[in-house]
Every structure is written in structure tokens, then in C-alpha cells.
Short mmCIF file of C-alpha atoms in Angstrom, two decimals:
data_model
loop_
_atom_site.label_atom_id
_atom_site.label_comp_id
_atom_site.label_asym_id
_atom_site.label_seq_id
_atom_site.Cartn_x
_atom_site.Cartn_y
_atom_site.Cartn_z
CA UNK N 41 0.00 0.00 0.00
CA UNK N 42 1.24 3.48 -0.82
CA UNK N 43 2.24 5.68 2.06
CA UNK N 44 0.50 8.99 2.45
CA UNK N 45 2.65 12.05 1.87
CA UNK N 46 2.00 15.45 3.37
CA UNK N 47 1.31 18.29 0.94
CA UNK N 48 0.67 21.92 1.86
CA UNK N 49 -0.51 23.91 -1.15
CA UNK N 50 -1.35 27.59 -1.46
CA UNK N 51 -3.01 28.23 -4.83
CA UNK N 52 -2.33 31.96 -4.99
CA UNK N 53 -3.47 34.16 -7.84
CA UNK N 54 0.09 34.99 -8.86
CA UNK N 55 1.62 31.58 -8.26
CA UNK N 56 1.16 28.27 -6.52
CA UNK N 57 3.39 27.63 -3.51
CA UNK N 58 3.68 24.05 -2.24
CA UNK N 59 5.63 22.18 0.45
CA UNK N 60 5.87 18.40 0.61
CA UNK N 61 6.89 15.63 2.99
CA UNK N 62 9.12 16.84 5.78
CA UNK N 63 9.46 20.14 3.92
CA UNK N 64 12.08 18.36 1.78
CA UNK N 65 10.66 19.69 -1.49
CA UNK N 66 9.01 22.94 -2.49
CA UNK N 67 7.46 24.27 -5.69
CA UNK N 68 6.62 27.77 -6.86
CA UNK N 69 4.82 27.81 -10.22
CA UNK N 70 3.14 30.80 -11.93
CA UNK N 71 -0.64 30.36 -11.77
CA UNK N 72 -1.13 30.46 -15.52
CA UNK N 73 -2.62 27.76 -17.73
CA UNK N 74 -3.31 27.54 -21.46
CA UNK N 75 -5.34 24.98 -23.39
CA UNK N 76 -3.15 23.03 -25.79
CA UNK N 77 -2.96 20.06 -28.15
CA UNK N 78 -1.45 16.67 -27.38
CA UNK N 79 1.58 17.06 -29.65
CA UNK N 80 2.96 20.48 -28.91
CA UNK N 81 5.87 21.34 -31.23
CA UNK N 82 9.28 21.31 -29.58
CA UNK N 83 12.51 22.51 -31.16
CA UNK N 84 15.24 20.00 -30.38
CA UNK N 85 12.92 17.23 -29.14
CA UNK N 86 15.94 14.97 -28.63
CA UNK N 87 17.19 17.40 -25.97
CA UNK N 88 13.84 17.54 -24.16
CA UNK N 89 15.00 15.57 -21.13
CA UNK N 90 17.92 17.92 -20.60
CA UNK N 91 15.50 20.74 -19.81
CA UNK N 92 13.86 21.69 -16.52
CA UNK N 93 10.42 20.07 -16.15
CA UNK N 94 9.10 23.27 -14.55
CA UNK N 95 9.74 25.12 -17.81
CA UNK N 96 7.78 22.58 -19.87
CA UNK N 97 4.74 21.39 -17.90
CA UNK N 98 2.43 19.90 -20.54
CA UNK N 99 -0.32 17.69 -19.11
CA UNK N 100 -3.70 16.05 -19.61
CA UNK N 101 -5.87 16.19 -16.48
CA UNK N 102 -8.65 13.73 -15.73
CA UNK N 103 -10.91 14.36 -12.74
CA UNK N 104 -14.66 14.20 -12.10
CA UNK N 105 -14.16 17.44 -10.14
CA UNK N 106 -13.37 19.37 -13.32
CA UNK N 107 -15.97 21.05 -15.48
CA UNK N 108 -13.76 20.34 -18.51
CA UNK N 109 -12.50 16.82 -18.04
CA UNK N 110 -9.56 15.29 -19.94
CA UNK N 111 -8.41 18.68 -21.20
CA UNK N 112 -4.78 19.31 -22.15
CA UNK N 113 -2.90 22.25 -20.69
CA UNK N 114 0.35 24.08 -20.69
CA UNK N 115 1.04 25.10 -17.09
CA UNK N 116 3.19 27.75 -15.45
CA UNK N 117 6.20 29.12 -17.33
CA UNK N 118 5.23 27.30 -20.52
CA UNK N 119 1.71 28.76 -20.43
CA UNK N 120 2.97 32.34 -20.09
CA UNK N 121 4.55 31.95 -23.53
CA UNK N 122 1.30 30.77 -25.09
CA UNK N 123 -1.00 32.87 -27.27
CA UNK N 124 -3.96 32.12 -24.98
CA UNK N 125 -2.78 32.21 -21.35
CA UNK N 126 -5.45 32.14 -18.64
CA UNK N 127 -5.11 33.75 -15.23
CA UNK N 128 -7.85 33.80 -12.60
CA UNK N 129 -10.30 36.65 -13.18
CA UNK N 130 -11.19 39.25 -10.55
CA UNK N 131 -14.49 38.34 -8.92
CA UNK N 132 -14.10 34.60 -9.50
CA UNK N 133 -14.29 32.07 -6.67
CA UNK N 134 -11.13 30.07 -6.19
CA UNK N 135 -13.10 27.01 -5.04
CA UNK N 136 -15.17 26.91 -8.25
CA UNK N 137 -12.49 27.35 -10.91
CA UNK N 138 -11.00 24.48 -12.92
CA UNK N 139 -7.75 26.42 -12.94
CA UNK N 140 -7.38 26.03 -9.16
CA UNK N 141 -7.69 22.25 -9.44
CA UNK N 142 -5.44 21.98 -12.50
CA UNK N 143 -2.68 23.86 -10.66
CA UNK N 144 -3.19 21.81 -7.50
CA UNK N 145 -3.08 18.47 -9.33
CA UNK N 146 -0.08 19.53 -11.43
CA UNK N 147 1.96 20.44 -8.35
CA UNK N 148 1.16 17.13 -6.64
CA UNK N 149 2.02 15.15 -9.78
CA UNK N 150 5.36 16.95 -10.08
CA UNK N 151 6.18 15.87 -6.55
CA UNK N 152 4.93 12.31 -7.02
CA UNK N 153 7.11 11.52 -10.07
CA UNK N 154 10.39 12.53 -8.43
CA UNK N 155 12.91 9.70 -8.03
CA UNK N 156 13.19 10.54 -4.34
CA UNK N 157 9.58 9.37 -3.86
CA UNK N 158 9.98 5.98 -5.53
CA UNK N 159 9.98 4.32 -2.10
CA UNK N 160 6.72 6.01 -1.10
CA UNK N 161 4.54 5.49 -4.15
CA UNK N 162 3.83 2.37 -6.16
CA UNK N 163 4.71 2.59 -9.85
CA UNK N 164 3.46 0.10 -12.45
CA UNK N 165 3.96 0.46 -16.20
CA UNK N 166 4.63 4.19 -16.02
CA UNK N 167 1.63 4.78 -13.72
CA UNK N 168 2.32 6.19 -10.26
CA UNK N 169 -0.27 5.78 -7.51
CA UNK N 170 0.20 8.63 -5.07
CA UNK N 171 -1.62 9.20 -1.78
CA UNK N 172 -1.59 12.62 -0.13
CA UNK N 173 -2.75 14.24 3.08
CA UNK N 174 -3.46 17.77 1.92
CA UNK N 175 -3.57 21.08 3.73
CA UNK N 176 -4.79 23.99 1.66
CA UNK N 177 -6.94 27.08 2.02
CA UNK N 178 -9.60 29.35 0.59
CA UNK N 179 -10.34 33.05 0.99
CA UNK N 180 -12.25 33.88 4.14
CA UNK N 181 -15.26 35.01 2.11
CA UNK N 182 -15.59 31.60 0.45
CA UNK N 183 -15.22 29.74 3.75
CA UNK N 184 -17.90 31.92 5.36
CA UNK N 185 -20.15 31.07 2.41
CA UNK N 186 -19.55 27.33 3.06
CA UNK N 187 -17.75 26.69 -0.22
CA UNK N 188 -14.93 24.86 1.57
CA UNK N 189 -17.25 21.89 2.20
CA UNK N 190 -17.93 21.20 -1.47
CA UNK N 191 -14.32 21.87 -2.42
CA UNK N 192 -13.04 19.34 0.13
CA UNK N 193 -15.67 16.80 -0.87
CA UNK N 194 -14.82 16.83 -4.57
CA UNK N 195 -11.14 16.31 -3.78
CA UNK N 196 -11.78 13.39 -1.41
CA UNK N 197 -14.42 11.60 -3.47
CA UNK N 198 -12.39 10.70 -6.54
CA UNK N 199 -9.07 9.61 -7.97
CA UNK N 200 -7.57 12.40 -10.06
CA UNK N 201 -5.11 11.67 -12.87
CA UNK N 202 -2.37 13.80 -14.38
CA UNK N 203 -0.70 12.53 -17.54
CA UNK N 204 2.58 14.15 -18.54
CA UNK N 205 2.68 14.67 -22.29
CA UNK N 206 5.61 16.62 -23.84
CA UNK N 207 7.21 17.40 -20.47
CA UNK N 208 10.98 17.11 -19.84
CA UNK N 209 11.98 13.92 -17.94
CA UNK N 210 8.40 12.85 -17.22
CA UNK N 211 6.94 12.37 -20.70
CA UNK N 212 4.50 9.43 -20.80
CA UNK N 213 4.12 9.06 -17.03
CA UNK N 214 0.66 9.09 -15.46
CA UNK N 215 0.01 9.95 -11.82
CA UNK N 216 -3.13 8.80 -10.00
CA UNK N 217 -3.72 11.14 -7.07
CA UNK N 218 -5.83 10.04 -4.11
CA UNK N 219 -6.38 12.06 -0.96
CA UNK N 220 -6.41 10.28 2.40
CA UNK N 221 -7.44 13.53 4.08
CA UNK N 222 -8.03 17.14 3.02
CA UNK N 223 -8.09 20.10 5.38
CA UNK N 224 -9.26 23.46 4.00
CA UNK N 225 -8.30 26.39 6.21
CA UNK N 226 -9.49 30.03 6.11
CA UNK N 227 -6.55 32.06 4.81
CA UNK N 228 -6.68 34.70 7.58
CA UNK N 229 -6.54 32.09 10.32
CA UNK N 230 -3.63 30.39 8.58
CA UNK N 231 -1.68 33.65 8.53
CA UNK N 232 -2.13 34.00 12.29
CA UNK N 233 -0.90 30.45 12.90
CA UNK N 234 2.22 31.16 10.88
CA UNK N 235 2.88 34.35 12.84
CA UNK N 236 2.83 32.81 16.29
CA UNK N 237 3.68 29.10 15.98
CA UNK N 238 6.46 26.84 14.73
CA UNK N 239 6.12 23.62 12.73
CA UNK N 240 5.06 21.72 15.87
CA UNK N 241 2.49 24.41 16.75
CA UNK N 242 4.60 25.55 19.68
CA UNK N 243 4.25 29.26 20.40
CA UNK N 244 7.25 31.22 19.12
CA UNK N 245 5.90 34.78 19.30
CA UNK N 246 4.49 35.28 22.79
CA UNK N 247 4.28 39.04 22.31
CA UNK N 248 1.49 38.51 19.79
CA UNK N 249 -0.39 35.62 21.34
CA UNK N 250 -2.67 37.59 23.65
CA UNK N 251 -2.85 40.79 21.61
CA UNK N 252 -5.83 41.97 19.62
CA UNK N 253 -4.49 42.09 16.09
CA UNK N 254 -5.65 42.38 12.50
CA UNK N 255 -4.10 40.48 9.59
CA UNK N 256 -4.81 42.01 6.20
CA UNK N 257 -3.95 39.42 3.57
CA UNK N 258 -3.87 41.03 0.13
CA UNK N 259 -4.02 38.51 -2.68
CA UNK N 260 -4.54 38.70 -6.40
CA UNK N 261 -8.31 38.39 -6.41
CA UNK N 262 -9.35 39.08 -2.84
CA UNK N 263 -8.41 40.60 0.49
CA UNK N 264 -9.07 38.97 3.86
CA UNK N 265 -8.92 40.88 7.13
CA UNK N 266 -8.76 38.47 10.05
CA UNK N 267 -9.65 39.82 13.49
CA UNK N 268 -7.70 37.95 16.17
CA UNK N 269 -8.81 38.11 19.81
CA UNK N 270 -7.89 35.75 22.65
CA UNK N 271 -5.94 33.52 20.26
CA UNK N 272 -8.96 32.96 18.02
CA UNK N 273 -10.30 34.41 14.80
CA UNK N 274 -13.49 36.38 15.42
CA UNK N 275 -15.61 34.87 12.64
CA UNK N 276 -18.29 37.53 12.92
CA UNK N 277 -15.94 40.48 12.58
CA UNK N 278 -13.48 38.98 10.09
CA UNK N 279 -14.17 40.22 6.58
CA UNK N 280 -13.38 39.25 3.02
CA UNK N 281 -13.44 41.59 0.03
CA UNK N 282 -13.39 41.08 -3.74
CA UNK N 283 -10.42 43.40 -4.02
CA UNK N 284 -6.95 42.19 -4.97
CA UNK N 285 -4.05 43.38 -7.06
CA UNK N 286 -4.91 41.42 -10.22
CA UNK N 287 -7.13 44.06 -11.76
CA UNK N 288 -4.57 46.81 -11.13
CA UNK N 289 -1.79 44.67 -12.59
CA UNK N 290 -3.89 44.12 -15.71
CA UNK N 291 -4.48 47.88 -15.93
CA UNK N 292 -0.75 48.56 -15.70
CA UNK N 293 -0.07 45.90 -18.32
CA UNK N 294 -2.64 47.44 -20.68
CA UNK N 295 -1.36 51.00 -20.24
CA UNK N 296 2.23 49.90 -20.86
CA UNK N 297 1.07 48.20 -24.06
CA UNK N 298 -0.94 51.22 -25.13
CA UNK N 299 1.66 53.88 -24.29
CA UNK N 300 4.94 52.09 -25.05
CA UNK N 301 3.90 49.30 -27.42
CA UNK N 302 5.43 46.69 -25.11
CA UNK N 303 3.46 43.45 -24.66
CA UNK N 304 4.05 41.79 -21.27
CA UNK N 305 3.27 38.06 -21.14
CA UNK N 306 1.48 37.96 -17.79
CA UNK N 307 0.77 39.71 -14.50
CA UNK N 308 3.91 38.06 -13.16
CA UNK N 309 5.94 40.22 -15.57
CA UNK N 310 4.26 43.33 -14.14
CA UNK N 311 5.05 42.22 -10.58
CA UNK N 312 8.69 41.69 -11.57
CA UNK N 313 8.87 45.26 -12.93
CA UNK N 314 7.35 46.69 -9.73
CA UNK N 315 9.38 44.68 -7.21
CA UNK N 316 12.78 44.00 -8.81
CA UNK N 317 15.84 45.20 -6.92
CA UNK N 318 17.51 46.94 -9.88
CA UNK N 319 15.78 49.39 -12.24
CA UNK N 320 12.46 49.10 -10.45
CA UNK N 321 9.50 50.47 -12.44
CA UNK N 322 11.53 50.50 -15.66
CA UNK N 323 11.10 48.52 -18.87
CA UNK N 324 13.07 48.22 -22.08
CA UNK N 325 11.49 49.99 -25.05
CA UNK N 326 13.25 49.26 -28.35
CA UNK N 327 16.44 48.67 -26.37
CA UNK N 328 16.19 51.83 -24.24
CA UNK N 329 15.61 51.76 -20.48
CA UNK N 330 12.31 53.58 -19.93
CA UNK N 331 10.51 54.57 -16.72
CA UNK N 332 6.89 53.53 -16.17
CA UNK N 333 6.72 55.17 -12.74
CA UNK N 334 3.91 57.44 -13.87
CA UNK N 335 1.72 54.44 -14.70
CA UNK N 336 2.56 52.20 -11.74
CA UNK N 337 2.46 54.94 -9.08
CA UNK N 338 -0.93 56.26 -10.14
CA UNK N 339 -2.64 52.87 -10.41
CA UNK N 340 -1.09 51.31 -7.32
CA UNK N 341 -1.72 54.36 -5.14
CA UNK N 342 -5.40 54.20 -6.08
CA UNK N 343 -5.50 50.54 -5.04
CA UNK N 344 -3.59 51.30 -1.82
CA UNK N 345 -6.22 53.93 -0.94
CA UNK N 346 -8.97 51.32 -1.30
CA UNK N 347 -7.03 48.86 0.85
CA UNK N 348 -6.37 51.55 3.44
CA UNK N 349 -10.09 52.38 3.52
CA UNK N 350 -10.85 48.74 4.37
CA UNK N 351 -8.23 48.84 7.13
CA UNK N 352 -9.73 52.01 8.56
CA UNK N 353 -13.29 50.61 8.50
CA UNK N 354 -12.38 47.31 10.17
CA UNK N 355 -10.15 49.01 12.76
CA UNK N 356 -12.96 51.44 13.66
CA UNK N 357 -15.16 48.44 14.55
CA UNK N 358 -12.32 46.86 16.56
CA UNK N 359 -10.98 49.91 18.35
CA UNK N 360 -8.80 47.96 20.80
CA UNK N 361 -6.69 46.49 18.01
CA UNK N 362 -2.98 46.83 18.78
CA UNK N 363 -1.40 46.18 15.38
CA UNK N 364 -2.31 45.19 11.83
CA UNK N 365 0.04 42.99 9.82
CA UNK N 366 -0.10 43.20 6.03
CA UNK N 367 0.76 39.86 4.43
CA UNK N 368 0.62 38.17 1.03
CA UNK N 369 2.02 38.93 -2.41
CA UNK N 370 -0.24 41.96 -2.78
CA UNK N 371 1.15 43.47 0.41
CA UNK N 372 4.64 43.30 -1.07
CA UNK N 373 3.44 45.18 -4.16
CA UNK N 374 1.61 47.88 -2.16
CA UNK N 375 3.94 48.16 0.84
CA UNK N 376 5.53 51.52 0.01
CA UNK N 377 2.19 53.09 -0.98
CA UNK N 378 0.45 51.89 2.18
CA UNK N 379 3.29 53.17 4.35
CA UNK N 380 3.11 56.58 2.66
CA UNK N 381 -0.66 56.80 3.18
CA UNK N 382 -0.41 55.73 6.80
CA UNK N 383 2.34 58.28 7.55
CA UNK N 384 0.28 61.07 5.99
CA UNK N 385 -3.10 60.07 7.44
CA UNK N 386 -4.06 58.09 10.54
CA UNK N 387 -0.72 56.66 11.64
CA UNK N 388 -2.01 53.22 12.62
CA UNK N 389 0.40 50.70 14.10
CA UNK N 390 0.99 48.56 11.01
CA UNK N 391 3.62 45.97 10.18
CA UNK N 392 5.04 44.30 7.08
CA UNK N 393 7.42 41.42 6.52
CA UNK N 394 10.59 42.79 5.03
CA UNK N 395 11.57 39.27 3.97
CA UNK N 396 9.71 38.93 0.67
CA UNK N 397 9.77 35.13 0.70
CA UNK N 398 8.38 34.99 4.23
CA UNK N 399 5.41 37.12 3.25
CA UNK N 400 4.70 35.31 -0.02
CA UNK N 401 5.13 31.82 1.49
CA UNK N 402 3.17 32.61 4.67
CA UNK N 403 0.05 30.68 3.67
CA UNK N 404 1.89 27.60 2.41
CA UNK N 405 4.00 27.56 5.59
CA UNK N 406 0.87 27.86 7.74
CA UNK N 407 -0.91 25.03 5.91
CA UNK N 408 2.22 22.93 6.35
CA UNK N 409 2.29 23.53 10.11
CA UNK N 410 -1.41 22.74 10.47
CA UNK N 411 -1.52 19.62 8.29
CA UNK N 412 1.73 18.27 9.80
CA UNK N 413 0.29 18.65 13.30
CA UNK N 414 -2.94 16.94 12.18
CA UNK N 415 -1.05 14.04 10.62
CA UNK N 416 1.19 13.65 13.67
CA UNK N 417 -1.81 13.59 16.02
CA UNK N 418 -3.76 11.06 13.94
CA UNK N 419 -0.93 8.87 12.69
CA UNK N 420 1.90 9.05 15.21
CA UNK N 421 5.29 7.84 13.99
CA UNK N 422 6.20 4.49 15.66
CA UNK N 423 9.75 5.83 16.11
CA UNK N 424 8.36 8.69 18.19
CA UNK N 425 6.48 6.20 20.38
CA UNK N 426 9.68 4.20 20.93
CA UNK N 427 11.48 7.39 21.95
CA UNK N 428 8.71 8.20 24.43
CA UNK N 429 8.88 4.69 25.95
CA UNK N 430 12.64 4.93 26.36
CA UNK N 431 12.29 8.36 27.94
CA UNK N 432 9.73 6.98 30.45
CA UNK N 433 11.99 4.02 31.33
CA UNK N 434 14.95 6.30 31.90
#
């Protein structure tokens, strides 16, 4: 029988972040897909296996959970180069989009086919049977609407198959994915867990544990503001909004195309321009370094004002709040604008994570802590029991 393997997956609007096993493997893949044909043309097909699989994810996905079953996709980096790339649309529900499931299944399949997992999963005639215990999440708004129940059910109720087509190293391999357990966490709660607890759910930030705090998680399609009191999320006061950075990134992309004639492949390209360490807010136009500050500053400041208005409204209803932490990829994009607004206006006690990776990986890390603790509690390692017995004897 196949062993179950832990997977913690954050399907973010910009990219999917995933941690596996004992955090021995991680993936970060742009959340972009494109419908494709079975035999995609490849220059230098004989050199295909010398390339990085993450740059050539080409799969067929079979799952009863999908609206479009057995469809063929380019995923991630390969999809951004397609003529018809799809990114999640503002206003859509993550739990109801095929794209969310395609990205989730693709990430699990990429983990399952690794040589390092040959001892964990049974493989017969190029078919890998992989069992996972999954921790993932949905925006607070969707959880409050009860959409997490149906999402979890459709994952647990079926076997889902990913077939690698013209993909480096994995061409012709099929992966059957079965979930032994699925936990779907509200994203705001997950952020709090990651702030105050380590991988064993031991408290590591005692200064925050008993404080009244807000966590404003700015994503691509939505924003969650979790209200934390007495170590718990106040479900009644926590709020979710259909306001993320995706629409603003699309607006920047369109204005750059219109004004400078430069076509950017995806929102990820816009994020890179805004956040890169060198030549930030500059692009190359016919070989010349050109500033797009006028476009990015205007559009992102408008979005920051809307985000700040949400902060102000929620804080006014929770007047004893001591600090608000801004987290998520959107917070990294808007950090400077939010700080400027706050300095010029109300002067709330707000905090950001200067470590970009920590902020972007916060949800995946939180899901990993929660699902690892669940797995440990329900399926204790026999080695741990032996250690406990020896400790008692001594």
C-alpha cells in the first residue's frame, strides 16, 4: 500500500506555492494555464529531457471534479509563452475554478514523479499511484459562504489523474492522485498560525499571542482581514473583500502596451517590474531603459487607498486592536504606498514582513504547520512512540 505524503498547497493568484513531505521539497509555479494540443511542437525534441520540467509542464488532467475533463494544458512558465494564457479573473471564486484544481493536481504530480519518492509510491507500467494528506486554504469570504465543504468533498471523493505529455523527464508518465485527508483552512486564520507558531504548533511569538491584532492578507483576487482576539479568529468580525491586485496589474499591463507598445506576457511580468531590486518600475522599449513610474504609481496608489479604507473601516469596529500585519504577495506590491498613506493620514500601528519570501510563502508555511500537526496527532510515527517509551523508562 502506498504511504500517504504530506502536501501543503497555497493556490495563490500569482503563483502556486507548495511544500511536501518533511518540507524536503518545495514548488513555486506561476498560476497560468493555457489549453493546448497533445503534440505540442518542440525545437530540439531529442534534448527535451535535458531541460527543466518546470519550464515545460504539458499535461492532460482527468478528474470528475473538473468542469472540462480530460483537457490538455500548458502550465506555469510554458503557459505564459502561449498565445492564450489564462489567469484567474477578478471576482471569480477560487473554489469553483477548474484552474485552481489543474494547478493543484499539477503540483502534486510533479512531486509524485520525483525519483526521491519511488519508495513512497507504487509505480506500475509508467503509472504512479500517489496518496496525499493535503492542507490547503480558501479566501475567508468563500469559507464563510460554506464553499470549503464542497471543495473538500470533490477532492476526497475521486481519484484524479495527471498525464505528462511533452514534459521534460516525465513524458508518458501518469500519476493517479488520491487524498487520504483534506483540510481546507481560512486564509486569515492560517496567517495567524504562521505568525505565532512553529512547525510543531509551539508558540514562538508570545508578544502577539494575547494581543488583539488584524491580519490584512492582500491577494490577487481578494483581500481577507482576520480579526484575532484571545488567540482565536473572530468569525463575525473577520471580513473578506473582492479586491486584490490582479485588476490593477492588468491595468498597468494594458497602459504599458498602449503607451509604449510593449506586450508583457502575464501579471507576473508586471510584478517583476514593480518589485525587482535593480531598475524598479523600468522597462526596455526598443532597447532603451524607460521609466513607467507614472503608470505604476498612479494605479497602485489608487488601489492602496482602497485597501487603506478597508483597514480604517475594520479598525474602527475593533478599536482595541494593537497592530495590523499586512501579508501576502499583494502586500509586497503595495507596501511603500500603504506606508506613505499611513504616515500622511491616521498613523495606525501597522507591520510588514521585510523578507519577501516569508510574506509570499506565509500561507503555504501555515498550511504545512497545520496539516503536519494533524497528521502527527492522527498517525503518530512508531519511532516517536519508541522514543517516548525509552524516555519513560529512563
